[in-house]
Amino acid sequence: MTSSTLDVRMAALPGTTLERHILDRQRRAPGATGNFSGLLQQIALAAKIIGSRVRKAGLAGVLGLTGDVNVQGERVQKLDVFANNTMVSCVEAGGHVCVMGSEEVADPIPVPPEYPKGKYVLLFDPLDGSGNIDINASIGSIFSVYRRLTPGQGPGGLRDCLQPGRDMVAAGYVIYGSSNMLVYSTGGGVYGFTLDPSIGEFFLSHDNMRIPTRGRTYSVNEGNYHKWSPSVQGWVDWLKSPEAPGGAYSHRYIGAMVADLHRTLLRGGIFAYPADEKNRSGKLRLLYEAAPFAFIIEAAGGAASTGSGRVLDVTPEALHQRVPVFVGSAEDVDEATRMIA
Ligand code: P6P
């Protein structure tokens, strides 16, 4: 191939697309069948559609509440429903999953009988931090992928959804912020892709993301301070004192897990949602919030604890089970778990 042809070919691609990245890694993965790359492409399409609607939310009449309350007991935003239906529609016909689970839906979501069933399970929070929608603050989508447990090619079910995070195949999130990014990991590294809205394609912008071993910020809802246990109060008091490593930490809290943990992944530090008097198992859901982020943060060199054990070692007993979380830089999480034990 002459150098001019090569130059022309490389010049045509303004970067590494998500598809190219997945296919390049798939070629190096023994026994890869292409199913996962197909599933990730479908998730990326859903992300583009959701991101487009989020950007126009104020104009498209999709702000505000539907009047419904979801299985979490939370008031449902119109965009929550749109995001949930978009993710299901983009994935259900593709033949890559046998069942899905969503924060917005009480029970596992079956693949309609007319569509082929695949070997994967997709669990997702279609629009996390939806309380931030109407104030135009960052929100996101979170997903995790497992292999089916039940035998055969037929529909999957709850048993396929209730797997410990250590058995996860992949996890990722999309942040709808000043730019839209899709971040994913299959365990061997964490890769960030930024959407070029003029092309409608995600391009690799953060190759092999690593979280610093220690940060300078803590991210927790201080409004819950008086509901925490004395040990959690003591840990936060210490972080805010001159005795903290390198001096008092700064506090950053956006109120959307995707945004708070994206910052933590990039800058280091710790994000926590401890148990409290009101949320006795914490507020965040294990299967489609805590576990996918634990998978990603550990793949980036960090740590994720419930306060009494590794998040990825928790075996779920219910689809919408909640856990306390302490996630972020390894040294910060280690200190937190030692102080609150
Ligand atoms: P609080 C958003 O509703 C969410 O599920 C997470 O994204 C976020 O981290 C948390 O709840 C915020 O909860 O009680 O601090 O408003």
PDB file of N, CA, C and O and ligand atoms in Angstrom, residues 74 103 125 127-132 140 142 219-224 227 253-261 271-273 276 278-279 283-285 289 322 325, ligand 1:
ATOM      1  N   GLU A  74     -40.136   6.257  43.671  1.00  0.00           N
ATOM      2  CA  GLU A  74     -39.725   7.589  43.211  1.00  0.00           C
ATOM      3  C   GLU A  74     -40.663   8.109  42.124  1.00  0.00           C
ATOM      4  O   GLU A  74     -41.142   7.327  41.288  1.00  0.00           O
ATOM      5  N   GLU A 103     -34.104  -0.291  36.248  1.00  0.00           N
ATOM      6  CA  GLU A 103     -34.516   0.404  37.467  1.00  0.00           C
ATOM      7  C   GLU A 103     -35.972   0.807  37.394  1.00  0.00           C
ATOM      8  O   GLU A 103     -36.661   0.886  38.399  1.00  0.00           O
ATOM      9  N   ASP A 125     -29.798   1.149  34.496  1.00  0.00           N
ATOM     10  CA  ASP A 125     -30.541   2.303  35.008  1.00  0.00           C
ATOM     11  C   ASP A 125     -30.623   3.261  33.824  1.00  0.00           C
ATOM     12  O   ASP A 125     -29.620   3.867  33.456  1.00  0.00           O
ATOM     13  N   LEU A 127     -31.895   6.209  33.160  1.00  0.00           N
ATOM     14  CA  LEU A 127     -31.561   7.621  33.334  1.00  0.00           C
ATOM     15  C   LEU A 127     -31.349   7.889  34.818  1.00  0.00           C
ATOM     16  O   LEU A 127     -32.288   8.045  35.593  1.00  0.00           O
ATOM     17  N   ASP A 128     -30.075   7.899  35.202  1.00  0.00           N
ATOM     18  CA  ASP A 128     -29.728   8.040  36.614  1.00  0.00           C
ATOM     19  C   ASP A 128     -29.560   9.512  36.956  1.00  0.00           C
ATOM     20  O   ASP A 128     -29.001  10.281  36.179  1.00  0.00           O
ATOM     21  N   GLY A 129     -30.090   9.874  38.129  1.00  0.00           N
ATOM     22  CA  GLY A 129     -29.964  11.270  38.540  1.00  0.00           C
ATOM     23  C   GLY A 129     -31.054  12.124  37.939  1.00  0.00           C
ATOM     24  O   GLY A 129     -30.911  13.325  37.733  1.00  0.00           O
ATOM     25  N   SER A 130     -32.184  11.466  37.648  1.00  0.00           N
ATOM     26  CA  SER A 130     -33.228  12.176  36.881  1.00  0.00           C
ATOM     27  C   SER A 130     -33.752  13.407  37.621  1.00  0.00           C
ATOM     28  O   SER A 130     -34.324  14.294  37.008  1.00  0.00           O
ATOM     29  N   GLY A 131     -33.506  13.472  38.925  1.00  0.00           N
ATOM     30  CA  GLY A 131     -33.910  14.679  39.654  1.00  0.00           C
ATOM     31  C   GLY A 131     -33.166  15.903  39.139  1.00  0.00           C
ATOM     32  O   GLY A 131     -33.588  17.043  39.300  1.00  0.00           O
ATOM     33  N   ASN A 132     -32.037  15.657  38.451  1.00  0.00           N
ATOM     34  CA  ASN A 132     -31.238  16.778  37.929  1.00  0.00           C
ATOM     35  C   ASN A 132     -31.716  17.245  36.564  1.00  0.00           C
ATOM     36  O   ASN A 132     -31.216  18.236  36.038  1.00  0.00           O
ATOM     37  N   GLY A 140     -27.150  10.549  33.655  1.00  0.00           N
ATOM     38  CA  GLY A 140     -26.470   9.487  32.917  1.00  0.00           C
ATOM     39  C   GLY A 140     -27.266   8.203  32.838  1.00  0.00           C
ATOM     40  O   GLY A 140     -28.320   8.059  33.454  1.00  0.00           O
ATOM     41  N   ILE A 142     -26.597   3.854  33.093  1.00  0.00           N
ATOM     42  CA  ILE A 142     -25.626   2.892  33.623  1.00  0.00           C
ATOM     43  C   ILE A 142     -26.046   1.501  33.162  1.00  0.00           C
ATOM     44  O   ILE A 142     -27.239   1.185  33.130  1.00  0.00           O
ATOM     45  N   SER A 219     -17.196  12.809  48.182  1.00  0.00           N
ATOM     46  CA  SER A 219     -18.480  13.111  47.543  1.00  0.00           C
ATOM     47  C   SER A 219     -19.578  12.324  48.250  1.00  0.00           C
ATOM     48  O   SER A 219     -19.668  11.096  48.103  1.00  0.00           O
ATOM     49  N   VAL A 220     -20.346  13.018  49.089  1.00  0.00           N
ATOM     50  CA  VAL A 220     -21.388  12.371  49.882  1.00  0.00           C
ATOM     51  C   VAL A 220     -22.428  13.431  50.212  1.00  0.00           C
ATOM     52  O   VAL A 220     -22.126  14.624  50.233  1.00  0.00           O
ATOM     53  N   ASN A 221     -23.672  13.000  50.442  1.00  0.00           N
ATOM     54  CA  ASN A 221     -24.719  13.969  50.774  1.00  0.00           C
ATOM     55  C   ASN A 221     -24.618  14.320  52.261  1.00  0.00           C
ATOM     56  O   ASN A 221     -25.124  13.597  53.123  1.00  0.00           O
ATOM     57  N   GLU A 222     -23.950  15.403  52.560  1.00  0.00           N
ATOM     58  CA  GLU A 222     -23.725  15.830  53.957  1.00  0.00           C
ATOM     59  C   GLU A 222     -25.043  16.111  54.664  1.00  0.00           C
ATOM     60  O   GLU A 222     -25.113  16.146  55.895  1.00  0.00           O
ATOM     61  N   GLY A 223     -26.100  16.294  53.897  1.00  0.00           N
ATOM     62  CA  GLY A 223     -27.411  16.540  54.521  1.00  0.00           C
ATOM     63  C   GLY A 223     -27.893  15.347  55.328  1.00  0.00           C
ATOM     64  O   GLY A 223     -28.786  15.472  56.157  1.00  0.00           O
ATOM     65  N   ASN A 224     -27.279  14.169  55.056  1.00  0.00           N
ATOM     66  CA  ASN A 224     -27.664  12.967  55.808  1.00  0.00           C
ATOM     67  C   ASN A 224     -26.815  12.758  57.062  1.00  0.00           C
ATOM     68  O   ASN A 224     -26.961  11.749  57.751  1.00  0.00           O
ATOM     69  N   LYS A 227     -28.065  11.297  60.227  1.00  0.00           N
ATOM     70  CA  LYS A 227     -28.708   9.967  60.130  1.00  0.00           C
ATOM     71  C   LYS A 227     -27.670   8.850  60.044  1.00  0.00           C
ATOM     72  O   LYS A 227     -28.003   7.670  60.061  1.00  0.00           O
ATOM     73  N   TYR A 253     -20.354  17.354  45.313  1.00  0.00           N
ATOM     74  CA  TYR A 253     -21.528  16.478  45.245  1.00  0.00           C
ATOM     75  C   TYR A 253     -22.539  17.044  44.260  1.00  0.00           C
ATOM     76  O   TYR A 253     -23.111  18.096  44.487  1.00  0.00           O
ATOM     77  N   ILE A 254     -22.697  16.332  43.121  1.00  0.00           N
ATOM     78  CA  ILE A 254     -23.606  16.805  42.070  1.00  0.00           C
ATOM     79  C   ILE A 254     -25.015  16.232  42.279  1.00  0.00           C
ATOM     80  O   ILE A 254     -26.006  16.793  41.841  1.00  0.00           O
ATOM     81  N   GLY A 255     -25.051  15.073  42.977  1.00  0.00           N
ATOM     82  CA  GLY A 255     -26.364  14.466  43.240  1.00  0.00           C
ATOM     83  C   GLY A 255     -26.801  13.525  42.135  1.00  0.00           C
ATOM     84  O   GLY A 255     -27.923  13.028  42.130  1.00  0.00           O
ATOM     85  N   ALA A 256     -25.900  13.242  41.209  1.00  0.00           N
ATOM     86  CA  ALA A 256     -26.129  12.207  40.190  1.00  0.00           C
ATOM     87  C   ALA A 256     -24.900  11.306  40.217  1.00  0.00           C
ATOM     88  O   ALA A 256     -23.781  11.762  39.948  1.00  0.00           O
ATOM     89  N   MET A 257     -25.132  10.036  40.542  1.00  0.00           N
ATOM     90  CA  MET A 257     -24.019   9.088  40.745  1.00  0.00           C
ATOM     91  C   MET A 257     -23.076   9.054  39.538  1.00  0.00           C
ATOM     92  O   MET A 257     -21.852   9.039  39.686  1.00  0.00           O
ATOM     93  N   VAL A 258     -23.653   9.099  38.325  1.00  0.00           N
ATOM     94  CA  VAL A 258     -22.815   9.008  37.123  1.00  0.00           C
ATOM     95  C   VAL A 258     -21.846  10.181  37.078  1.00  0.00           C
ATOM     96  O   VAL A 258     -20.648  10.010  36.844  1.00  0.00           O
ATOM     97  N   ALA A 259     -22.347  11.387  37.364  1.00  0.00           N
ATOM     98  CA  ALA A 259     -21.481  12.580  37.302  1.00  0.00           C
ATOM     99  C   ALA A 259     -20.455  12.558  38.443  1.00  0.00           C
ATOM    100  O   ALA A 259     -19.271  12.817  38.227  1.00  0.00           O
ATOM    101  N   ASP A 260     -20.901  12.211  39.649  1.00  0.00           N
ATOM    102  CA  ASP A 260     -19.972  12.190  40.792  1.00  0.00           C
ATOM    103  C   ASP A 260     -18.898  11.114  40.616  1.00  0.00           C
ATOM    104  O   ASP A 260     -17.732  11.329  40.972  1.00  0.00           O
ATOM    105  N   LEU A 261     -19.275   9.966  40.053  1.00  0.00           N
ATOM    106  CA  LEU A 261     -18.263   8.912  39.879  1.00  0.00           C
ATOM    107  C   LEU A 261     -17.417   9.115  38.634  1.00  0.00           C
ATOM    108  O   LEU A 261     -16.260   8.682  38.588  1.00  0.00           O
ATOM    109  N   PHE A 271     -16.424   8.491  46.537  1.00  0.00           N
ATOM    110  CA  PHE A 271     -17.865   8.732  46.503  1.00  0.00           C
ATOM    111  C   PHE A 271     -18.509   7.736  47.459  1.00  0.00           C
ATOM    112  O   PHE A 271     -18.130   6.554  47.489  1.00  0.00           O
ATOM    113  N   ALA A 272     -19.467   8.225  48.247  1.00  0.00           N
ATOM    114  CA  ALA A 272     -20.098   7.306  49.203  1.00  0.00           C
ATOM    115  C   ALA A 272     -21.583   7.598  49.323  1.00  0.00           C
ATOM    116  O   ALA A 272     -22.002   8.757  49.245  1.00  0.00           O
ATOM    117  N   TYR A 273     -22.358   6.529  49.455  1.00  0.00           N
ATOM    118  CA  TYR A 273     -23.746   6.667  49.888  1.00  0.00           C
ATOM    119  C   TYR A 273     -23.933   5.661  51.024  1.00  0.00           C
ATOM    120  O   TYR A 273     -24.304   4.511  50.794  1.00  0.00           O
ATOM    121  N   ASP A 276     -28.198   4.790  56.281  1.00  0.00           N
ATOM    122  CA  ASP A 276     -28.563   5.763  57.316  1.00  0.00           C
ATOM    123  C   ASP A 276     -29.899   5.335  57.921  1.00  0.00           C
ATOM    124  O   ASP A 276     -30.463   4.301  57.538  1.00  0.00           O
ATOM    125  N   LYS A 278     -32.803   6.351  57.479  1.00  0.00           N
ATOM    126  CA  LYS A 278     -33.914   6.241  56.501  1.00  0.00           C
ATOM    127  C   LYS A 278     -33.609   5.127  55.493  1.00  0.00           C
ATOM    128  O   LYS A 278     -34.438   4.253  55.234  1.00  0.00           O
ATOM    129  N   ASN A 279     -32.419   5.146  54.954  1.00  0.00           N
ATOM    130  CA  ASN A 279     -32.025   4.118  53.971  1.00  0.00           C
ATOM    131  C   ASN A 279     -31.110   3.112  54.672  1.00  0.00           C
ATOM    132  O   ASN A 279     -29.896   3.222  54.636  1.00  0.00           O
ATOM    133  N   LYS A 283     -29.010   3.813  49.677  1.00  0.00           N
ATOM    134  CA  LYS A 283     -30.025   4.213  48.685  1.00  0.00           C
ATOM    135  C   LYS A 283     -29.749   3.596  47.323  1.00  0.00           C
ATOM    136  O   LYS A 283     -30.685   3.322  46.572  1.00  0.00           O
ATOM    137  N   LEU A 284     -28.503   3.367  46.985  1.00  0.00           N
ATOM    138  CA  LEU A 284     -28.176   2.990  45.615  1.00  0.00           C
ATOM    139  C   LEU A 284     -28.420   1.502  45.372  1.00  0.00           C
ATOM    140  O   LEU A 284     -28.236   0.666  46.268  1.00  0.00           O
ATOM    141  N   ARG A 285     -28.872   1.186  44.138  1.00  0.00           N
ATOM    142  CA  ARG A 285     -29.245  -0.182  43.819  1.00  0.00           C
ATOM    143  C   ARG A 285     -27.992  -0.951  43.410  1.00  0.00           C
ATOM    144  O   ARG A 285     -27.138  -0.464  42.680  1.00  0.00           O
ATOM    145  N   GLU A 289     -26.521   0.053  39.576  1.00  0.00           N
ATOM    146  CA  GLU A 289     -25.797   1.275  39.962  1.00  0.00           C
ATOM    147  C   GLU A 289     -24.466   0.905  40.632  1.00  0.00           C
ATOM    148  O   GLU A 289     -23.392   1.152  40.094  1.00  0.00           O
ATOM    149  N   ARG A 322     -30.726  -2.795  47.476  1.00  0.00           N
ATOM    150  CA  ARG A 322     -29.855  -1.635  47.690  1.00  0.00           C
ATOM    151  C   ARG A 322     -28.640  -2.040  48.525  1.00  0.00           C
ATOM    152  O   ARG A 322     -28.700  -3.012  49.284  1.00  0.00           O
ATOM    153  N   VAL A 325     -22.484   2.162  49.594  1.00  0.00           N
ATOM    154  CA  VAL A 325     -21.307   2.139  48.723  1.00  0.00           C
ATOM    155  C   VAL A 325     -20.264   3.155  49.177  1.00  0.00           C
ATOM    156  O   VAL A 325     -20.587   4.254  49.628  1.00  0.00           O
TER     157      VAL A 325
HETATM  158  P1  P6P B   1     -29.586  12.042  47.352  1.00  0.00           P
HETATM  159  C1  P6P B   1     -30.108   9.853  41.893  1.00  0.00           C
HETATM  160  O1  P6P B   1     -31.480   9.895  42.302  1.00  0.00           O
HETATM  161  C2  P6P B   1     -29.421   8.795  42.739  1.00  0.00           C
HETATM  162  O2  P6P B   1     -30.017   7.552  42.537  1.00  0.00           O
HETATM  163  C3  P6P B   1     -27.933   8.769  42.397  1.00  0.00           C
HETATM  164  O3  P6P B   1     -27.685   9.057  41.080  1.00  0.00           O
HETATM  165  C4  P6P B   1     -27.352   9.812  43.322  1.00  0.00           C
HETATM  166  O4  P6P B   1     -26.007   9.548  43.649  1.00  0.00           O
HETATM  167  C5  P6P B   1     -28.251   9.707  44.558  1.00  0.00           C
HETATM  168  O5  P6P B   1     -29.497   9.159  44.108  1.00  0.00           O
HETATM  169  C6  P6P B   1     -28.497  11.051  45.187  1.00  0.00           C
HETATM  170  O6  P6P B   1     -29.306  10.822  46.330  1.00  0.00           O
HETATM  171  O7  P6P B   1     -30.329  11.395  48.499  1.00  0.00           O
HETATM  172  O8  P6P B   1     -28.228  12.560  47.780  1.00  0.00           O
HETATM  173  O9  P6P B   1     -30.376  13.055  46.590  1.00  0.00           O
END
